[in-house]
PDB file of C-alpha atoms and ligand atoms in Angstrom:
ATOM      1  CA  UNK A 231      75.333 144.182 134.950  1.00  0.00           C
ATOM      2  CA  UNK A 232      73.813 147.352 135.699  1.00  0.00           C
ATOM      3  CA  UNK A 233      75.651 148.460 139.847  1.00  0.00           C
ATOM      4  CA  UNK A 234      72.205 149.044 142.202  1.00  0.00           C
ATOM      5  CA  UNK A 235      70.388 146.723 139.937  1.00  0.00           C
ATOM      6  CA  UNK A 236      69.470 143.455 141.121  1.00  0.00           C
ATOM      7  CA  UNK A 237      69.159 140.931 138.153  1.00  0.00           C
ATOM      8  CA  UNK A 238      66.389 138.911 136.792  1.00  0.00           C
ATOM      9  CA  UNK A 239      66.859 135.518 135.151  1.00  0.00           C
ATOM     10  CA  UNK A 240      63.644 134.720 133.438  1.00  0.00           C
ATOM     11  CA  UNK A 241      62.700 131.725 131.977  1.00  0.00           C
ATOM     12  CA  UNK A 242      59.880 131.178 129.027  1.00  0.00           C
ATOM     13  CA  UNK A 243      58.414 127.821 128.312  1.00  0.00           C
ATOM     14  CA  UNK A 244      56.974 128.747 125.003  1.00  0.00           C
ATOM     15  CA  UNK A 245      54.207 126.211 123.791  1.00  0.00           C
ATOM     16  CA  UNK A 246      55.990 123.425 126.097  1.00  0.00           C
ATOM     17  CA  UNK A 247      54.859 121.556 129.319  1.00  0.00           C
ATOM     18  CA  UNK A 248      52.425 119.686 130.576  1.00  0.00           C
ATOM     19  CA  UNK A 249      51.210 118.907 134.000  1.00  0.00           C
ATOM     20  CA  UNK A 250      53.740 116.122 133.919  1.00  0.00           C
ATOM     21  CA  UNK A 251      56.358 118.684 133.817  1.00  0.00           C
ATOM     22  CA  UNK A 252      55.629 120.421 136.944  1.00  0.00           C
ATOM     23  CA  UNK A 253      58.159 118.952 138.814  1.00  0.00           C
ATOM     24  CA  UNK A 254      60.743 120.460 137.042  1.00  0.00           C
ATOM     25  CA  UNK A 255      59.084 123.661 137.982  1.00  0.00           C
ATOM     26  CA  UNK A 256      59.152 122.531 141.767  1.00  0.00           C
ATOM     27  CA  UNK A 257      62.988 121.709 141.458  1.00  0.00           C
ATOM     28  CA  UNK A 258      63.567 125.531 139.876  1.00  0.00           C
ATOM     29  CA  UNK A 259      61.286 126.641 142.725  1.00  0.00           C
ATOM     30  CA  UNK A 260      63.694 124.587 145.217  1.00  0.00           C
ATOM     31  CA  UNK A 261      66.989 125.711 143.801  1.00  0.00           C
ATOM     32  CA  UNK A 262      68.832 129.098 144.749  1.00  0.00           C
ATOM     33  CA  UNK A 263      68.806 132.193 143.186  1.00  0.00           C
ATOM     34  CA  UNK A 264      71.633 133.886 144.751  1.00  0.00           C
ATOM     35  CA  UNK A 265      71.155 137.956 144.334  1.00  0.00           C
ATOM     36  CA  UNK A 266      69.238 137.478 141.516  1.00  0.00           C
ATOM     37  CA  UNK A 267      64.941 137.255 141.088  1.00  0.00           C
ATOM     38  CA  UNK A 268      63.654 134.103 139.350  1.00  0.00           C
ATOM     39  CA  UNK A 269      60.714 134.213 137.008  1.00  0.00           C
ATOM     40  CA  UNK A 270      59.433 131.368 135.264  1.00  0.00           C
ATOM     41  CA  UNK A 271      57.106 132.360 132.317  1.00  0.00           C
ATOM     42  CA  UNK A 272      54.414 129.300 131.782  1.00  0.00           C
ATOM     43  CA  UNK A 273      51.930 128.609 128.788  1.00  0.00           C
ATOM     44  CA  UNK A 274      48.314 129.545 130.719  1.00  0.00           C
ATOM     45  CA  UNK A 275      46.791 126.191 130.555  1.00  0.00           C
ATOM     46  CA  UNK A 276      50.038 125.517 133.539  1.00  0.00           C
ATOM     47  CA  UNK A 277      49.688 129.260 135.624  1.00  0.00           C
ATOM     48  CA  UNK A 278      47.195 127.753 138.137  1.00  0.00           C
ATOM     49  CA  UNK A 279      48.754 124.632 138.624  1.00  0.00           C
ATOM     50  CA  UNK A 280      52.342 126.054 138.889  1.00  0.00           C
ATOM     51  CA  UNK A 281      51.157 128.597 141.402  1.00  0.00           C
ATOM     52  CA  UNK A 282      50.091 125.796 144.218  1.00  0.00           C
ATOM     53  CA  UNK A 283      53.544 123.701 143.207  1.00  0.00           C
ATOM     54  CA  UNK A 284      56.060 127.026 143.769  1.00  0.00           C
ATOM     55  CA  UNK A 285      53.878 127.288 147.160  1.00  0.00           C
ATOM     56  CA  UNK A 286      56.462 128.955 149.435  1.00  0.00           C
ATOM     57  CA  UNK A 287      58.748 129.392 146.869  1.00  0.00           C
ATOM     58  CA  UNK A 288      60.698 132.791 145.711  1.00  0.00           C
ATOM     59  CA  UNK A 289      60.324 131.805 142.103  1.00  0.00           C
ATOM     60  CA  UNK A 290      57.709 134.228 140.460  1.00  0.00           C
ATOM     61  CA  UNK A 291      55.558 133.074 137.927  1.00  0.00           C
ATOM     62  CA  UNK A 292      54.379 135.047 134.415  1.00  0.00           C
ATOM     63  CA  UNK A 293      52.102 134.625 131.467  1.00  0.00           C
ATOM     64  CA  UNK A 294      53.725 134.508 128.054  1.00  0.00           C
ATOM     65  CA  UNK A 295      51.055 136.929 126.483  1.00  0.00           C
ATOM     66  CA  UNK A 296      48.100 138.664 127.153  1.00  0.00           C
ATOM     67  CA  UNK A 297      45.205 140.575 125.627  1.00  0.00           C
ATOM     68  CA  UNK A 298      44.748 144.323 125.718  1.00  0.00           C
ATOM     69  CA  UNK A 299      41.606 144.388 126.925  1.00  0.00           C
ATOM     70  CA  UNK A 300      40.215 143.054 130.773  1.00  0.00           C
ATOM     71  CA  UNK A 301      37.494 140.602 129.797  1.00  0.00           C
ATOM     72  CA  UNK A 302      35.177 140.555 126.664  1.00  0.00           C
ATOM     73  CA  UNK A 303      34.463 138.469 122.973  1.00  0.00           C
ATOM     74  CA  UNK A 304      37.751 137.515 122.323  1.00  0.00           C
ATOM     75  CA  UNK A 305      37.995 133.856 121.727  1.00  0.00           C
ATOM     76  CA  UNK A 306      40.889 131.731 122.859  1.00  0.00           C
ATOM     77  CA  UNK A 307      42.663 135.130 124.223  1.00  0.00           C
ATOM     78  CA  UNK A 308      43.896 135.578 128.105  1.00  0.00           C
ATOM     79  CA  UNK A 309      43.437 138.951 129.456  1.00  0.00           C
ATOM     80  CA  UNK A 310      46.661 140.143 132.315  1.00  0.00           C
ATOM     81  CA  UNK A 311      43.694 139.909 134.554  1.00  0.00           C
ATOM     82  CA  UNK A 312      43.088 136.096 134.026  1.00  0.00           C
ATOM     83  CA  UNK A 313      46.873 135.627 134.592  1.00  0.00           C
ATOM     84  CA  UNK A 314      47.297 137.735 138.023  1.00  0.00           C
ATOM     85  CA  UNK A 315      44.218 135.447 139.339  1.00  0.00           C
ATOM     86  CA  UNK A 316      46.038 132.316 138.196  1.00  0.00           C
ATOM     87  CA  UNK A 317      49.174 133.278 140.082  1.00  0.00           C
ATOM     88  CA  UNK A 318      51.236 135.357 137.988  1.00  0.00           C
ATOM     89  CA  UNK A 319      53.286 138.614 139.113  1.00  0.00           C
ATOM     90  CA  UNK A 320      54.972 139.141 134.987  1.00  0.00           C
ATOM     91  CA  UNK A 321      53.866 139.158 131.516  1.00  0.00           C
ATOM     92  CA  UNK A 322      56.065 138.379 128.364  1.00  0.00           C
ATOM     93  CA  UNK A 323      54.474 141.183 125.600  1.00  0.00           C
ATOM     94  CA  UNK A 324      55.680 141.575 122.169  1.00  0.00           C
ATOM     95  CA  UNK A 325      57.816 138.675 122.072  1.00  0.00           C
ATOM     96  CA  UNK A 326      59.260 138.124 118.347  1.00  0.00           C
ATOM     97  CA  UNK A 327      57.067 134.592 118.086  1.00  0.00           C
ATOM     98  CA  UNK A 328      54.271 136.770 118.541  1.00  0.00           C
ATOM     99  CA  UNK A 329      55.249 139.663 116.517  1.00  0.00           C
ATOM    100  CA  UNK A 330      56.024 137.304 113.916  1.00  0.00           C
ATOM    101  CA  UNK A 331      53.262 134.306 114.394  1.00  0.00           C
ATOM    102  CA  UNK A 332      50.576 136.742 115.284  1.00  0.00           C
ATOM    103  CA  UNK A 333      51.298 139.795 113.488  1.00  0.00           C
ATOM    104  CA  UNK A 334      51.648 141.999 116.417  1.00  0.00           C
ATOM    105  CA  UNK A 335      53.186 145.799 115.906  1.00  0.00           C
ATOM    106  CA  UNK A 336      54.632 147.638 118.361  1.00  0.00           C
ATOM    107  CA  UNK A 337      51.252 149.450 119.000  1.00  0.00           C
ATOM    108  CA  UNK A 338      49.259 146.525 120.040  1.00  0.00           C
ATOM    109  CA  UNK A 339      52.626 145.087 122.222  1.00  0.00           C
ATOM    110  CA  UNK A 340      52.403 148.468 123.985  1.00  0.00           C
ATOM    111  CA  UNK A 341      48.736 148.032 124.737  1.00  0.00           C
ATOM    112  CA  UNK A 342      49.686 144.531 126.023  1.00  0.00           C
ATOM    113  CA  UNK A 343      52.074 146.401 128.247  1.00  0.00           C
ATOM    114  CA  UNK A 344      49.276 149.038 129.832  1.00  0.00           C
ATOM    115  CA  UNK A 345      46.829 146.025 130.170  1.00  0.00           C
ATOM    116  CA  UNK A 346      49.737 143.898 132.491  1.00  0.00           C
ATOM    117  CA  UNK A 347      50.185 147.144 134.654  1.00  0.00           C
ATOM    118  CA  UNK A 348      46.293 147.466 134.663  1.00  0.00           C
ATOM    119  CA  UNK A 349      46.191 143.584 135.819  1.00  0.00           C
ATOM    120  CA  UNK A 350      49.175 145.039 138.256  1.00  0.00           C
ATOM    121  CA  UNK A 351      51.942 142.541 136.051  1.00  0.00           C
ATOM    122  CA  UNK A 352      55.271 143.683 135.702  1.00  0.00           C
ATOM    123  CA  UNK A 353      55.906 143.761 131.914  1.00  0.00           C
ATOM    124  CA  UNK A 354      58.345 142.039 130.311  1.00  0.00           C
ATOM    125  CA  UNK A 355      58.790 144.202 126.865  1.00  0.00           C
ATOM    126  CA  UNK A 356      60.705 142.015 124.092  1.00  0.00           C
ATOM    127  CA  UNK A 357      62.506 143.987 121.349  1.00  0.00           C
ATOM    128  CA  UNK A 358      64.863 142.838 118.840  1.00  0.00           C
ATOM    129  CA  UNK A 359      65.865 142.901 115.379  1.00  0.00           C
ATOM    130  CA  UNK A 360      65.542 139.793 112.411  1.00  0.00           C
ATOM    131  CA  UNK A 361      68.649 138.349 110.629  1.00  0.00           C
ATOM    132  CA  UNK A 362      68.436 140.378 107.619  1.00  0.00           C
ATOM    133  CA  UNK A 363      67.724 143.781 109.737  1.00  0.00           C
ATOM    134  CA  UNK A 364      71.031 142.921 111.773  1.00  0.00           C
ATOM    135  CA  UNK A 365      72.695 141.727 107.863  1.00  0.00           C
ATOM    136  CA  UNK A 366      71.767 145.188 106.602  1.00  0.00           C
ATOM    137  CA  UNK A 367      72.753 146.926 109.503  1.00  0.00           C
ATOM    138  CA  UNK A 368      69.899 147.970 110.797  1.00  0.00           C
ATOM    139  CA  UNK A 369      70.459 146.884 114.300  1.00  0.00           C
ATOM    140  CA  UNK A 370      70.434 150.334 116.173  1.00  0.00           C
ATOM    141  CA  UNK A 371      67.674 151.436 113.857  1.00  0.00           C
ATOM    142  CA  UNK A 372      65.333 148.930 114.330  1.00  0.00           C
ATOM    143  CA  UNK A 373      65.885 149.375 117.988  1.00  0.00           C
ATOM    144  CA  UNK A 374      65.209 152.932 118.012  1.00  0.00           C
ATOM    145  CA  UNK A 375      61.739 152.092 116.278  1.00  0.00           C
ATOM    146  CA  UNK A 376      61.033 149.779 118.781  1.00  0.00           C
ATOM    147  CA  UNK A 377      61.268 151.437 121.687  1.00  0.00           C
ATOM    148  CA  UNK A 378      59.189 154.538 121.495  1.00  0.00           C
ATOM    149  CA  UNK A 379      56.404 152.190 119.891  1.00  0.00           C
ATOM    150  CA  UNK A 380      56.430 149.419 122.073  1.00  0.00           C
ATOM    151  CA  UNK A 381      57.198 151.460 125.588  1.00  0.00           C
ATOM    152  CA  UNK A 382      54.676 153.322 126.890  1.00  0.00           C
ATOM    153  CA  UNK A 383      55.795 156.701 128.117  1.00  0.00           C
ATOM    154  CA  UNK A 384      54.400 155.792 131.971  1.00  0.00           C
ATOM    155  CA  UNK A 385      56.946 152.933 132.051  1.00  0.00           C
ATOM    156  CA  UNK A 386      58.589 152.648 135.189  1.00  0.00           C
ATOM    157  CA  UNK A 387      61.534 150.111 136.676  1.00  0.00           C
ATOM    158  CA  UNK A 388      58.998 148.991 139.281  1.00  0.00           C
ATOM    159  CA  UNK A 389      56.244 147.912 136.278  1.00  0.00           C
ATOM    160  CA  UNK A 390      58.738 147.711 133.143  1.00  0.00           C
ATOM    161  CA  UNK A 391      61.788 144.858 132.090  1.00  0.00           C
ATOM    162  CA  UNK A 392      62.980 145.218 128.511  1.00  0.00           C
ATOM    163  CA  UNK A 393      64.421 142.269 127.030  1.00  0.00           C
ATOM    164  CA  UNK A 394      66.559 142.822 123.864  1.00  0.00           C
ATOM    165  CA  UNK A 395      66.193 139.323 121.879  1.00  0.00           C
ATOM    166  CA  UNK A 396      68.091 139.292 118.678  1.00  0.00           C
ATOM    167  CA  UNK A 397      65.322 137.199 116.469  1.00  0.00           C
ATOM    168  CA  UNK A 398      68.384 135.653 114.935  1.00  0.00           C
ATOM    169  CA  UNK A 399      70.162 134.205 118.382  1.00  0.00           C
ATOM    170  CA  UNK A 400      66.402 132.854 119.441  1.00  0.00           C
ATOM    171  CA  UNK A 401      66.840 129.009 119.855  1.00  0.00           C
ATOM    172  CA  UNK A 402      69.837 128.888 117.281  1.00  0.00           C
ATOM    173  CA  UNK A 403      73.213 128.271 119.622  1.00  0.00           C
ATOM    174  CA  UNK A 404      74.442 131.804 117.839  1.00  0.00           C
ATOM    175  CA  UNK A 405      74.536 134.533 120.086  1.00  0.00           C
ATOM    176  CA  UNK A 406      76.209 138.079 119.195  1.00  0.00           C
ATOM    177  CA  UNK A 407      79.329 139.166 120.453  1.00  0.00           C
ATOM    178  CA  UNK A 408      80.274 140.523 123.435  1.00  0.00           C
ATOM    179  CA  UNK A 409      80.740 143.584 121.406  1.00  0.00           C
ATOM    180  CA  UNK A 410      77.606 143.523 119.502  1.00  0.00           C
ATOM    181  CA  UNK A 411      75.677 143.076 123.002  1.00  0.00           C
ATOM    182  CA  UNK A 412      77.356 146.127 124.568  1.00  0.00           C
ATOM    183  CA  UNK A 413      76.112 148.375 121.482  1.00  0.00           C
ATOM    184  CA  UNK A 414      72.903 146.944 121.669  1.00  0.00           C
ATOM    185  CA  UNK A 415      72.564 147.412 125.182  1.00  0.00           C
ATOM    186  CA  UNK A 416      74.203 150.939 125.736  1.00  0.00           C
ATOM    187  CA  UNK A 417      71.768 151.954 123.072  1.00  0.00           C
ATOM    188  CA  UNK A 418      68.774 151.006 124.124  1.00  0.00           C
ATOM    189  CA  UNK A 419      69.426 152.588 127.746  1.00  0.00           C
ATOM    190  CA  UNK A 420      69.935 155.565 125.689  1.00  0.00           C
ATOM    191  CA  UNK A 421      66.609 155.590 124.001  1.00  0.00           C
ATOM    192  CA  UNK A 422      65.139 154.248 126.983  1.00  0.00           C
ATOM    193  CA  UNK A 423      66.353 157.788 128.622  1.00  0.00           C
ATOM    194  CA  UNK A 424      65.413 159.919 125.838  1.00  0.00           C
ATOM    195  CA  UNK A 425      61.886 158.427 126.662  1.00  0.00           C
ATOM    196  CA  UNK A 426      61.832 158.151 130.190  1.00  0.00           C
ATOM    197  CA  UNK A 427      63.756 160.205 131.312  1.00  0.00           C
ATOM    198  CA  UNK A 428      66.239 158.928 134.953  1.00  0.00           C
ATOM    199  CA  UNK A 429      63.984 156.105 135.195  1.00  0.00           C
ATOM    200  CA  UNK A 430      65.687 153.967 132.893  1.00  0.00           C
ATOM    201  CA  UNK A 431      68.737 153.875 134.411  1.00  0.00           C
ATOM    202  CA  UNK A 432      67.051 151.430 137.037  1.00  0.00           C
ATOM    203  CA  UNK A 433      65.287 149.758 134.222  1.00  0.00           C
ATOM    204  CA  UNK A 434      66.498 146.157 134.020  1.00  0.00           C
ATOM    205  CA  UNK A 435      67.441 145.270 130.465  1.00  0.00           C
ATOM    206  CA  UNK A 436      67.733 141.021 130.246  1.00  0.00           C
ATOM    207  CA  UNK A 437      69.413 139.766 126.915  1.00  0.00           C
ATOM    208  CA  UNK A 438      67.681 136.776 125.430  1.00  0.00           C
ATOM    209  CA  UNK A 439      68.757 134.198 122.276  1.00  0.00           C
ATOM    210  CA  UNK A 440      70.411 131.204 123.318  1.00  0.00           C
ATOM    211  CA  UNK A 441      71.947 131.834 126.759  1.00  0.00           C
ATOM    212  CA  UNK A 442      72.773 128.510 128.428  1.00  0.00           C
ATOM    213  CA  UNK A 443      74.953 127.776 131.220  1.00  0.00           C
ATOM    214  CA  UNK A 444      78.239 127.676 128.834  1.00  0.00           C
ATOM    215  CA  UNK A 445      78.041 131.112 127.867  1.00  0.00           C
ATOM    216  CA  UNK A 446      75.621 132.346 130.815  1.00  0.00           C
ATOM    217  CA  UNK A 447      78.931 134.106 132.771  1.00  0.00           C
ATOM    218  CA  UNK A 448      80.161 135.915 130.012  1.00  0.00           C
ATOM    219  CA  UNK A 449      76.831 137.352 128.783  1.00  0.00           C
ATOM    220  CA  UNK A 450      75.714 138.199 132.397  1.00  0.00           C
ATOM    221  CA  UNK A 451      79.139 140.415 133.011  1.00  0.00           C
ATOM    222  CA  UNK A 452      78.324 142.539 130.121  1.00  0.00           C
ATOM    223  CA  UNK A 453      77.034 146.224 131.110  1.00  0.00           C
ATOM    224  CA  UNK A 454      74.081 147.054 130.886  1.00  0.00           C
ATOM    225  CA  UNK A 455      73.461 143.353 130.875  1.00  0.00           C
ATOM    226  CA  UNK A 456      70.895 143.076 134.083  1.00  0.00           C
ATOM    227  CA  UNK A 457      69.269 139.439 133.522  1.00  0.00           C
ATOM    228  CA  UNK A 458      68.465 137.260 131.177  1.00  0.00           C
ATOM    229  CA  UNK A 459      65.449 135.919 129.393  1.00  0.00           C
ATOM    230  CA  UNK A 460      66.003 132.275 128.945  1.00  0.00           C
ATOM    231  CA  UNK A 461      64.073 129.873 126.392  1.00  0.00           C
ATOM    232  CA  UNK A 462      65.373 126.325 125.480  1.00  0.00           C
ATOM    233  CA  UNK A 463      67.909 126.360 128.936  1.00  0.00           C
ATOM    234  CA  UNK A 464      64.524 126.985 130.780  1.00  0.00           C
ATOM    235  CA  UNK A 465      62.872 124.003 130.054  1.00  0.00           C
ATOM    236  CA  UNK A 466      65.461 122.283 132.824  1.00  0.00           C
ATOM    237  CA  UNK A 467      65.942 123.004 136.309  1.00  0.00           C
ATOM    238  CA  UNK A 468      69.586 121.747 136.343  1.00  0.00           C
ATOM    239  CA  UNK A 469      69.637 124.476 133.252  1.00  0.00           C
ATOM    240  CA  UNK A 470      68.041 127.113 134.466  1.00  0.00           C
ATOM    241  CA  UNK A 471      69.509 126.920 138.176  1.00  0.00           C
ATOM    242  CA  UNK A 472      73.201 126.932 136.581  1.00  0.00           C
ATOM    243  CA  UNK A 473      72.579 130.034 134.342  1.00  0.00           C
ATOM    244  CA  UNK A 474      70.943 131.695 137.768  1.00  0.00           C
ATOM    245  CA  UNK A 475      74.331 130.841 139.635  1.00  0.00           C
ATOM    246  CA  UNK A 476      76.619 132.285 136.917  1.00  0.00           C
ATOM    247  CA  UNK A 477      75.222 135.489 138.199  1.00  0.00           C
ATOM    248  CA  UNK A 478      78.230 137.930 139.355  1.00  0.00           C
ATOM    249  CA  UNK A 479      77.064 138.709 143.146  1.00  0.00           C
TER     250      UNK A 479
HETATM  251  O1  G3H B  23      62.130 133.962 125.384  1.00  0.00           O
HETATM  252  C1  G3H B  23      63.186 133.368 125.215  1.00  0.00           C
HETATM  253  C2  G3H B  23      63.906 133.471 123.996  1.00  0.00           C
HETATM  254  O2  G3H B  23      63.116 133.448 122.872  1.00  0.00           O
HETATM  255  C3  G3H B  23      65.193 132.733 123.894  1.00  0.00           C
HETATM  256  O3  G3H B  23      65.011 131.395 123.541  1.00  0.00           O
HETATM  257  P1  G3H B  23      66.295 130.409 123.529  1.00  0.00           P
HETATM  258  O4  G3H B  23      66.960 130.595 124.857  1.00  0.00           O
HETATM  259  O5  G3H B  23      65.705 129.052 123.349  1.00  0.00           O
HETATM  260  O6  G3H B  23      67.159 130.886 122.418  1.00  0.00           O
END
């Protein structure tokens, strides 16, 4: 954790839930968050639906992609301004399912990024490097590509969350070490300085890749470690609500 920072835990659906499974959501909307801000990324088909069932409820809602552009002849896309007028305050851009399923480069996740703040979405910016980029040591590296290409230089804390998702730890039960995390972590706030200068240090900087509530206390005390993005452990309230109270307060 980051002192003067007040954590996120995030969770992201992926391509799972149906309207059967908004009561799950409710429960998450229900449960307690403790210092920390919930958001609850959704597939779009569920934004609308999930807005009226967290009625009253803390727990912020986000789209798990969006298109660069407002509106226009892009088939089958969602634009940040479709998700805002569903319900959503956050955007996931340049996850690593997308950079890898879709093909997206750091150029177009950084458009994503300026479109959310257009829609007036916090963006959620997901770096992170593969197995055989971490294998050949190429962690750091990779990172340092990353940033610069898939932050815009207008980032702020108020409009900006980086999440650092090794690709490797993403719905595999490995996670890197406590060691390996603090690196990662310290390093990006570095670059994240070099680019924006004393904003980053109140940038919040989640770590993603198979946090449950087993492991959520020791990944949450790391520094630098100010949230976390949450996949598989999302998909429960029971889950998600646990790694939320493992929190330091
Ligand atoms: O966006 C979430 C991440 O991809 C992590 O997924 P996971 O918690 O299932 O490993």
């Amino acid at each position: 954790m980051t002192p003067g920072i007040r954590p996120l835990i995030a969770g992201n659906w992926k391509m799972n839930g149906l309207s059967a499974d908004l009561g799950e959501l409710a429960a998450m909307g229900e449960g307690a968050f403790g210092g920390a801000e919930g958001l609850i990324c959704v597939p779009a088909t569920l934004l609308s639906r999930a807005s009226d069932a967290l009625a009253g409820s803390k727990l912020r809602l986000g789209g798990e992609d969006c298109h660069g552009a407002a509106s226009g002849a892009h088939t089958g896309d969602v634009s940040a301004e479709m998700l805002a007028d569903a319900g959503a305050s956050h955007v996931l851009v340049g996850h690593s399912e997308r950079r890898t399923d879709h093909g997206e480069s750091d150029a177009v996740v950084a458009d994503k990024a300026k479109a959310a703040w257009r829609a007036g979405l916090t963006a959620v910016i997901c770096i992170g490097e593969t197995k055989e980029e971490r294998e050949g040591g190429k962690t750091l590296s990779v990172l340092s590509s990353q940033i610069p290409g898939s932050v815009p230089a207008e980032a702020t804390a108020a409009n900006t969350v980086v999440a650092y998702e090794p690709v490797w730890a993403i719905g595999t039960g490995l996670t890197p070490t406590v060691e390996d995390i603090t690196e990662a972590h310290r390093h990006i706030r570095t670059e994240l300085k070099t680019l924006l200068g004393d904003e980053a240090d109140k940038m919040r900087l989640l770590y993603g890749g198979s946090v449950k509530p087993g492991n959520a206390t020791e990944l949450l005390s790391i520094e630098n470690v100010d949230g976390a993005l949450v996949g598989g452990a999302s998909l429960k309230a029971v889950d998600f609500l646990a790694i939320a109270a493992a929190c330091p307060s």
